[in-house]
């Protein structure tokens, strides 16, 4: 299981590094244990938000201790349904995509072997990452989400 303090620090560092690498910025980071808590924390938040759950763990002690947990991260922004033109909506989604691409590169690196936040930690980069477009979720937020499993090899 990933230590909560390490995870929180990683999320704060992601915001700082993403904001340093491009024009589009993350304004807030919201971390929640469960979806209901996330909805409450999002209430009336404005700006571009990095929202994520805290991964639980399925643990194994086969050869050495390891734990794998599901993570879902969102780059979202409050946008009343139907309030944007098609062009404005696609421009906003392109912004979310640019932020998410930088976030994923910073978190896991890229094929050229760039440094990542998990490099040098006990965390193994995921092999499968699912990306979804989000529309009108959690009371009017649009954006992009990614989900994956993080494996902590703390043994």
Short mmCIF file of N, CA, C and O in Angstrom, two decimals, residues 43-140:
data_model
loop_
_atom_site.label_atom_id
_atom_site.label_comp_id
_atom_site.label_asym_id
_atom_site.label_seq_id
_atom_site.Cartn_x
_atom_site.Cartn_y
_atom_site.Cartn_z
N UNK A 43 -17.53 20.92 -4.42
CA UNK A 43 -18.65 21.85 -4.42
C UNK A 43 -18.16 23.29 -4.56
O UNK A 43 -17.40 23.78 -3.74
N UNK A 44 -18.61 23.93 -5.63
CA UNK A 44 -18.34 25.34 -5.89
C UNK A 44 -16.86 25.69 -6.08
O UNK A 44 -16.49 26.85 -5.95
N UNK A 45 -16.02 24.71 -6.38
CA UNK A 45 -14.61 25.01 -6.69
C UNK A 45 -14.52 25.49 -8.12
O UNK A 45 -15.15 24.96 -9.01
N UNK A 46 -13.70 26.50 -8.34
CA UNK A 46 -13.52 27.01 -9.70
C UNK A 46 -12.08 26.77 -10.13
O UNK A 46 -11.24 26.34 -9.34
N UNK A 47 -11.82 27.03 -11.40
CA UNK A 47 -10.49 26.83 -11.94
C UNK A 47 -10.29 25.39 -12.40
O UNK A 47 -11.19 24.56 -12.31
N UNK A 48 -9.10 25.12 -12.89
CA UNK A 48 -8.76 23.78 -13.35
C UNK A 48 -8.26 22.98 -12.15
O UNK A 48 -7.38 23.42 -11.43
N UNK A 49 -8.85 21.81 -11.98
CA UNK A 49 -8.62 21.01 -10.77
C UNK A 49 -8.01 19.66 -11.12
O UNK A 49 -8.49 18.98 -12.03
N UNK A 50 -6.97 19.29 -10.38
CA UNK A 50 -6.47 17.91 -10.39
C UNK A 50 -7.16 17.24 -9.21
O UNK A 50 -6.94 17.62 -8.06
N UNK A 51 -8.03 16.29 -9.50
CA UNK A 51 -8.75 15.56 -8.46
C UNK A 51 -8.35 14.09 -8.56
O UNK A 51 -8.20 13.56 -9.66
N UNK A 52 -8.16 13.46 -7.42
CA UNK A 52 -7.74 12.06 -7.43
C UNK A 52 -8.23 11.36 -6.18
O UNK A 52 -8.47 11.99 -5.14
N UNK A 53 -8.36 10.04 -6.31
CA UNK A 53 -8.66 9.23 -5.15
C UNK A 53 -7.36 8.80 -4.48
O UNK A 53 -6.28 8.96 -5.03
N UNK A 54 -7.48 8.27 -3.28
CA UNK A 54 -6.35 7.64 -2.60
C UNK A 54 -6.46 6.15 -2.88
O UNK A 54 -7.48 5.54 -2.57
N UNK A 55 -5.43 5.56 -3.49
CA UNK A 55 -5.54 4.14 -3.83
C UNK A 55 -5.54 3.25 -2.60
O UNK A 55 -4.78 3.48 -1.66
N UNK A 56 -6.42 2.26 -2.62
CA UNK A 56 -6.38 1.21 -1.61
C UNK A 56 -5.30 0.23 -2.02
O UNK A 56 -4.35 0.59 -2.73
N UNK A 57 -5.42 -1.02 -1.62
CA UNK A 57 -4.41 -2.00 -2.03
C UNK A 57 -4.96 -3.41 -1.98
O UNK A 57 -5.74 -3.76 -1.10
N UNK A 58 -4.53 -4.18 -2.96
CA UNK A 58 -4.66 -5.63 -2.93
C UNK A 58 -3.24 -6.10 -2.64
O UNK A 58 -2.33 -5.85 -3.42
N UNK A 59 -3.06 -6.76 -1.51
CA UNK A 59 -1.70 -7.06 -1.07
C UNK A 59 -1.32 -8.51 -1.33
O UNK A 59 -2.15 -9.40 -1.30
N UNK A 60 -0.03 -8.68 -1.57
CA UNK A 60 0.53 -10.00 -1.83
C UNK A 60 1.84 -10.13 -1.09
O UNK A 60 2.64 -9.21 -1.03
N UNK A 61 2.08 -11.30 -0.52
CA UNK A 61 3.34 -11.56 0.18
C UNK A 61 4.02 -12.77 -0.43
O UNK A 61 4.67 -13.54 0.26
N UNK A 62 3.88 -12.94 -1.74
CA UNK A 62 4.43 -14.12 -2.42
C UNK A 62 5.92 -14.25 -2.15
O UNK A 62 6.35 -15.13 -1.43
N UNK A 63 6.75 -13.40 -2.71
CA UNK A 63 8.19 -13.44 -2.47
C UNK A 63 8.57 -12.28 -1.57
O UNK A 63 9.32 -12.43 -0.63
N UNK A 64 8.07 -11.13 -1.87
CA UNK A 64 8.25 -9.97 -1.01
C UNK A 64 6.94 -9.21 -0.98
O UNK A 64 6.10 -9.39 -1.83
N UNK A 65 6.78 -8.37 0.00
CA UNK A 65 5.55 -7.62 0.16
C UNK A 65 5.35 -6.68 -1.03
O UNK A 65 6.26 -6.00 -1.46
N UNK A 66 4.13 -6.64 -1.54
CA UNK A 66 3.77 -5.64 -2.53
C UNK A 66 2.27 -5.37 -2.41
O UNK A 66 1.51 -6.21 -1.94
N UNK A 67 1.87 -4.19 -2.82
CA UNK A 67 0.46 -3.82 -2.81
C UNK A 67 0.13 -3.07 -4.07
O UNK A 67 0.91 -2.24 -4.54
N UNK A 68 -1.03 -3.37 -4.64
CA UNK A 68 -1.46 -2.74 -5.87
C UNK A 68 -2.82 -2.10 -5.65
O UNK A 68 -3.72 -2.75 -5.12
N UNK A 69 -2.96 -0.82 -6.02
CA UNK A 69 -4.21 -0.13 -5.81
C UNK A 69 -4.66 0.64 -7.03
O UNK A 69 -3.84 1.08 -7.84
N UNK A 70 -5.98 0.79 -7.17
CA UNK A 70 -6.57 1.51 -8.30
C UNK A 70 -6.50 3.01 -8.04
O UNK A 70 -6.84 3.49 -6.97
N UNK A 71 -6.08 3.75 -9.08
CA UNK A 71 -6.01 5.20 -9.02
C UNK A 71 -6.86 5.76 -10.15
O UNK A 71 -6.85 5.23 -11.26
N UNK A 72 -7.60 6.81 -9.85
CA UNK A 72 -8.27 7.57 -10.89
C UNK A 72 -7.95 9.04 -10.65
O UNK A 72 -8.04 9.53 -9.53
N UNK A 73 -7.49 9.70 -11.70
CA UNK A 73 -7.15 11.12 -11.64
C UNK A 73 -7.98 11.87 -12.67
O UNK A 73 -8.18 11.38 -13.78
N UNK A 74 -8.41 13.04 -12.29
CA UNK A 74 -9.20 13.89 -13.17
C UNK A 74 -8.50 15.22 -13.35
O UNK A 74 -7.92 15.75 -12.40
N UNK A 75 -8.57 15.77 -14.54
CA UNK A 75 -8.31 17.19 -14.79
C UNK A 75 -9.67 17.72 -15.21
O UNK A 75 -10.20 17.36 -16.27
N UNK A 76 -10.29 18.53 -14.34
CA UNK A 76 -11.67 18.96 -14.56
C UNK A 76 -11.83 20.44 -14.26
O UNK A 76 -11.01 21.04 -13.54
N UNK A 77 -12.90 20.99 -14.80
CA UNK A 77 -13.24 22.39 -14.57
C UNK A 77 -14.75 22.53 -14.58
O UNK A 77 -15.43 21.91 -15.39
N UNK A 78 -15.26 23.35 -13.67
CA UNK A 78 -16.71 23.57 -13.59
C UNK A 78 -17.17 24.33 -14.82
O UNK A 78 -16.67 25.41 -15.12
N UNK A 79 -18.10 23.72 -15.55
CA UNK A 79 -18.62 24.31 -16.78
C UNK A 79 -20.11 23.97 -16.87
O UNK A 79 -20.45 22.81 -17.10
N UNK A 80 -20.98 24.93 -16.69
CA UNK A 80 -22.41 24.62 -16.80
C UNK A 80 -22.73 24.00 -18.16
O UNK A 80 -22.27 24.48 -19.19
N UNK A 81 -23.50 22.92 -18.14
CA UNK A 81 -23.86 22.21 -19.37
C UNK A 81 -24.51 23.16 -20.37
O UNK A 81 -25.39 23.94 -20.02
N UNK A 82 -24.03 23.09 -21.60
CA UNK A 82 -24.60 23.89 -22.68
C UNK A 82 -24.19 25.35 -22.68
O UNK A 82 -24.72 26.14 -23.45
N UNK A 83 -23.24 25.75 -21.82
CA UNK A 83 -22.88 27.16 -21.72
C UNK A 83 -21.79 27.58 -22.70
O UNK A 83 -21.47 28.76 -22.80
N UNK A 84 -21.21 26.62 -23.43
CA UNK A 84 -20.11 26.93 -24.35
C UNK A 84 -20.50 26.62 -25.79
O UNK A 84 -21.29 25.72 -26.04
N UNK A 85 -19.90 27.35 -26.70
CA UNK A 85 -20.05 27.01 -28.12
C UNK A 85 -19.22 25.74 -28.37
O UNK A 85 -18.38 25.36 -27.54
N UNK A 86 -19.44 25.11 -29.51
CA UNK A 86 -18.65 23.93 -29.86
C UNK A 86 -17.16 24.22 -29.85
O UNK A 86 -16.37 23.46 -29.31
N UNK A 87 -16.77 25.35 -30.46
CA UNK A 87 -15.36 25.71 -30.52
C UNK A 87 -14.78 25.93 -29.12
O UNK A 87 -13.68 25.46 -28.82
N UNK A 88 -15.51 26.63 -28.27
CA UNK A 88 -15.03 26.88 -26.91
C UNK A 88 -14.91 25.58 -26.13
O UNK A 88 -13.96 25.38 -25.36
N UNK A 89 -15.88 24.69 -26.33
CA UNK A 89 -15.84 23.40 -25.63
C UNK A 89 -14.62 22.58 -26.05
O UNK A 89 -13.90 22.04 -25.22
N UNK A 90 -14.35 22.50 -27.36
CA UNK A 90 -13.20 21.74 -27.84
C UNK A 90 -11.89 22.39 -27.42
O UNK A 90 -10.91 21.70 -27.13
N UNK A 91 -11.85 23.71 -27.35
CA UNK A 91 -10.65 24.40 -26.86
C UNK A 91 -10.41 24.05 -25.40
O UNK A 91 -9.26 23.80 -24.99
N UNK A 92 -11.46 24.00 -24.61
CA UNK A 92 -11.33 23.62 -23.19
C UNK A 92 -10.85 22.19 -23.06
O UNK A 92 -9.94 21.89 -22.27
N UNK A 93 -11.42 21.27 -23.83
CA UNK A 93 -10.99 19.87 -23.77
C UNK A 93 -9.54 19.71 -24.23
O UNK A 93 -8.80 18.89 -23.68
N UNK A 94 -9.11 20.51 -25.20
CA UNK A 94 -7.71 20.46 -25.64
C UNK A 94 -6.79 20.92 -24.50
O UNK A 94 -5.70 20.35 -24.30
N UNK A 95 -7.24 21.90 -23.73
CA UNK A 95 -6.48 22.35 -22.56
C UNK A 95 -6.35 21.23 -21.53
O UNK A 95 -5.25 20.96 -21.03
N UNK A 96 -7.45 20.55 -21.24
CA UNK A 96 -7.42 19.45 -20.27
C UNK A 96 -6.48 18.34 -20.75
O UNK A 96 -5.72 17.75 -19.98
N UNK A 97 -6.53 18.07 -22.06
CA UNK A 97 -5.68 17.03 -22.63
C UNK A 97 -4.20 17.42 -22.52
O UNK A 97 -3.37 16.58 -22.16
N UNK A 98 -3.87 18.67 -22.82
CA UNK A 98 -2.48 19.11 -22.70
C UNK A 98 -1.96 18.97 -21.27
O UNK A 98 -0.84 18.52 -21.05
N UNK A 99 -2.79 19.35 -20.31
CA UNK A 99 -2.39 19.22 -18.91
C UNK A 99 -2.21 17.75 -18.55
O UNK A 99 -1.21 17.37 -17.92
N UNK A 100 -3.15 16.90 -18.96
CA UNK A 100 -3.08 15.47 -18.61
C UNK A 100 -1.85 14.82 -19.24
O UNK A 100 -1.19 13.99 -18.60
N UNK A 101 -1.54 15.16 -20.47
CA UNK A 101 -0.36 14.59 -21.12
C UNK A 101 0.92 14.98 -20.37
O UNK A 101 1.81 14.14 -20.16
N UNK A 102 1.02 16.22 -19.95
CA UNK A 102 2.20 16.65 -19.17
C UNK A 102 2.23 15.94 -17.82
O UNK A 102 3.28 15.49 -17.36
N UNK A 103 1.07 15.83 -17.18
CA UNK A 103 0.98 15.15 -15.89
C UNK A 103 1.46 13.70 -16.00
O UNK A 103 2.26 13.24 -15.18
N UNK A 104 0.98 12.98 -17.01
CA UNK A 104 1.35 11.57 -17.16
C UNK A 104 2.84 11.42 -17.47
O UNK A 104 3.50 10.51 -16.98
N UNK A 105 3.38 12.32 -18.29
CA UNK A 105 4.81 12.26 -18.59
C UNK A 105 5.63 12.51 -17.32
O UNK A 105 6.62 11.83 -17.07
N UNK A 106 5.21 13.49 -16.52
CA UNK A 106 5.93 13.78 -15.28
C UNK A 106 5.80 12.65 -14.27
O UNK A 106 6.74 12.35 -13.53
N UNK A 107 4.65 12.02 -14.23
CA UNK A 107 4.42 10.95 -13.28
C UNK A 107 5.17 9.68 -13.66
O UNK A 107 5.83 9.06 -12.81
N UNK A 108 5.12 9.29 -14.93
CA UNK A 108 5.66 7.99 -15.35
C UNK A 108 6.84 8.06 -16.31
O UNK A 108 7.42 7.02 -16.65
N UNK A 109 7.19 9.23 -16.82
CA UNK A 109 8.25 9.33 -17.81
C UNK A 109 7.70 9.06 -19.20
O UNK A 109 6.50 9.02 -19.42
N UNK A 110 8.59 8.91 -20.16
CA UNK A 110 8.17 8.63 -21.52
C UNK A 110 9.11 7.62 -22.15
O UNK A 110 10.04 7.13 -21.52
N UNK A 111 8.85 7.33 -23.42
CA UNK A 111 9.64 6.29 -24.09
C UNK A 111 11.11 6.68 -24.25
O UNK A 111 11.96 5.82 -24.41
N UNK A 112 11.45 7.95 -24.19
CA UNK A 112 12.85 8.37 -24.28
C UNK A 112 13.58 8.20 -22.95
O UNK A 112 14.74 8.56 -22.83
N UNK A 113 12.88 7.72 -21.94
CA UNK A 113 13.51 7.47 -20.64
C UNK A 113 13.64 8.70 -19.77
O UNK A 113 14.51 8.76 -18.91
N UNK A 114 12.77 9.69 -19.97
CA UNK A 114 12.85 10.89 -19.13
C UNK A 114 12.57 10.54 -17.68
O UNK A 114 11.91 9.56 -17.37
N UNK A 115 13.08 11.37 -16.81
CA UNK A 115 12.90 11.16 -15.37
C UNK A 115 11.43 11.31 -15.02
O UNK A 115 10.68 12.02 -15.67
N UNK A 116 10.99 10.63 -13.98
CA UNK A 116 9.60 10.70 -13.56
C UNK A 116 9.54 10.79 -12.04
O UNK A 116 10.53 10.52 -11.35
N UNK A 117 8.37 11.17 -11.53
CA UNK A 117 8.20 11.26 -10.08
C UNK A 117 8.31 9.91 -9.38
O UNK A 117 8.66 9.86 -8.22
N UNK A 118 8.00 8.83 -10.09
CA UNK A 118 8.10 7.53 -9.43
C UNK A 118 9.46 6.87 -9.61
O UNK A 118 9.75 5.87 -8.98
N UNK A 119 10.31 7.47 -10.45
CA UNK A 119 11.66 6.93 -10.65
C UNK A 119 12.41 6.99 -9.31
O UNK A 119 12.42 8.00 -8.63
N UNK A 120 13.01 5.89 -8.93
CA UNK A 120 13.75 5.84 -7.67
C UNK A 120 12.89 5.57 -6.45
O UNK A 120 13.35 5.63 -5.33
N UNK A 121 11.58 5.27 -6.67
CA UNK A 121 10.70 4.92 -5.56
C UNK A 121 10.40 3.44 -5.63
O UNK A 121 10.86 2.73 -6.52
N UNK A 122 9.60 2.96 -4.70
CA UNK A 122 9.15 1.57 -4.71
C UNK A 122 7.95 1.34 -5.62
O UNK A 122 7.43 0.24 -5.69
N UNK A 123 7.50 2.38 -6.32
CA UNK A 123 6.29 2.29 -7.13
C UNK A 123 6.64 1.86 -8.56
O UNK A 123 7.55 2.42 -9.16
N UNK A 124 5.90 0.88 -9.05
CA UNK A 124 6.07 0.41 -10.42
C UNK A 124 5.06 1.13 -11.32
O UNK A 124 3.88 1.20 -10.99
N UNK A 125 5.55 1.63 -12.46
CA UNK A 125 4.66 2.31 -13.41
C UNK A 125 3.64 1.32 -13.96
O UNK A 125 3.95 0.15 -14.18
N UNK A 126 2.41 1.78 -14.19
CA UNK A 126 1.38 0.88 -14.72
C UNK A 126 1.65 0.51 -16.18
O UNK A 126 2.28 1.27 -16.91
N UNK A 127 1.16 -0.65 -16.56
CA UNK A 127 1.28 -1.06 -17.95
C UNK A 127 0.02 -0.72 -18.74
O UNK A 127 0.07 -0.58 -19.94
N UNK A 128 -1.10 -0.58 -18.07
CA UNK A 128 -2.36 -0.24 -18.72
C UNK A 128 -2.93 1.03 -18.11
O UNK A 128 -3.15 1.09 -16.90
N UNK A 129 -3.17 2.03 -18.96
CA UNK A 129 -3.75 3.29 -18.51
C UNK A 129 -4.98 3.55 -19.37
O UNK A 129 -4.91 3.52 -20.59
N UNK A 130 -6.12 3.78 -18.71
CA UNK A 130 -7.37 4.04 -19.43
C UNK A 130 -7.69 5.53 -19.33
O UNK A 130 -7.69 6.10 -18.24
N UNK A 131 -7.97 6.15 -20.46
CA UNK A 131 -8.30 7.57 -20.52
C UNK A 131 -9.74 7.74 -20.95
O UNK A 131 -10.20 7.07 -21.87
N UNK A 132 -10.46 8.63 -20.27
CA UNK A 132 -11.87 8.89 -20.58
C UNK A 132 -12.12 10.39 -20.62
O UNK A 132 -11.61 11.13 -19.78
N UNK A 133 -12.93 10.83 -21.59
CA UNK A 133 -13.42 12.20 -21.60
C UNK A 133 -14.57 12.29 -20.60
O UNK A 133 -15.38 11.37 -20.52
N UNK A 134 -14.65 13.36 -19.87
CA UNK A 134 -15.69 13.53 -18.85
C UNK A 134 -16.56 14.73 -19.21
O UNK A 134 -16.04 15.78 -19.59
N UNK A 135 -17.87 14.56 -19.09
CA UNK A 135 -18.81 15.64 -19.36
C UNK A 135 -19.86 15.70 -18.26
O UNK A 135 -20.50 14.70 -17.95
N UNK A 136 -20.00 16.87 -17.65
CA UNK A 136 -21.04 17.13 -16.67
C UNK A 136 -21.03 16.13 -15.51
O UNK A 136 -22.09 15.63 -15.10
N UNK A 137 -19.85 15.85 -14.98
CA UNK A 137 -19.74 14.94 -13.83
C UNK A 137 -19.67 15.74 -12.53
O UNK A 137 -19.30 16.90 -12.54
N UNK A 138 -20.02 15.10 -11.45
CA UNK A 138 -19.91 15.69 -10.11
C UNK A 138 -20.53 17.07 -10.01
O UNK A 138 -19.97 17.97 -9.39
N UNK A 139 -21.64 17.27 -10.66
CA UNK A 139 -22.36 18.53 -10.54
C UNK A 139 -21.91 19.60 -11.51
O UNK A 139 -21.96 20.78 -11.19
N UNK A 140 -21.46 19.21 -12.71
CA UNK A 140 -21.18 20.20 -13.74
C UNK A 140 -19.72 20.38 -14.12
O UNK A 140 -19.35 21.44 -14.61
#
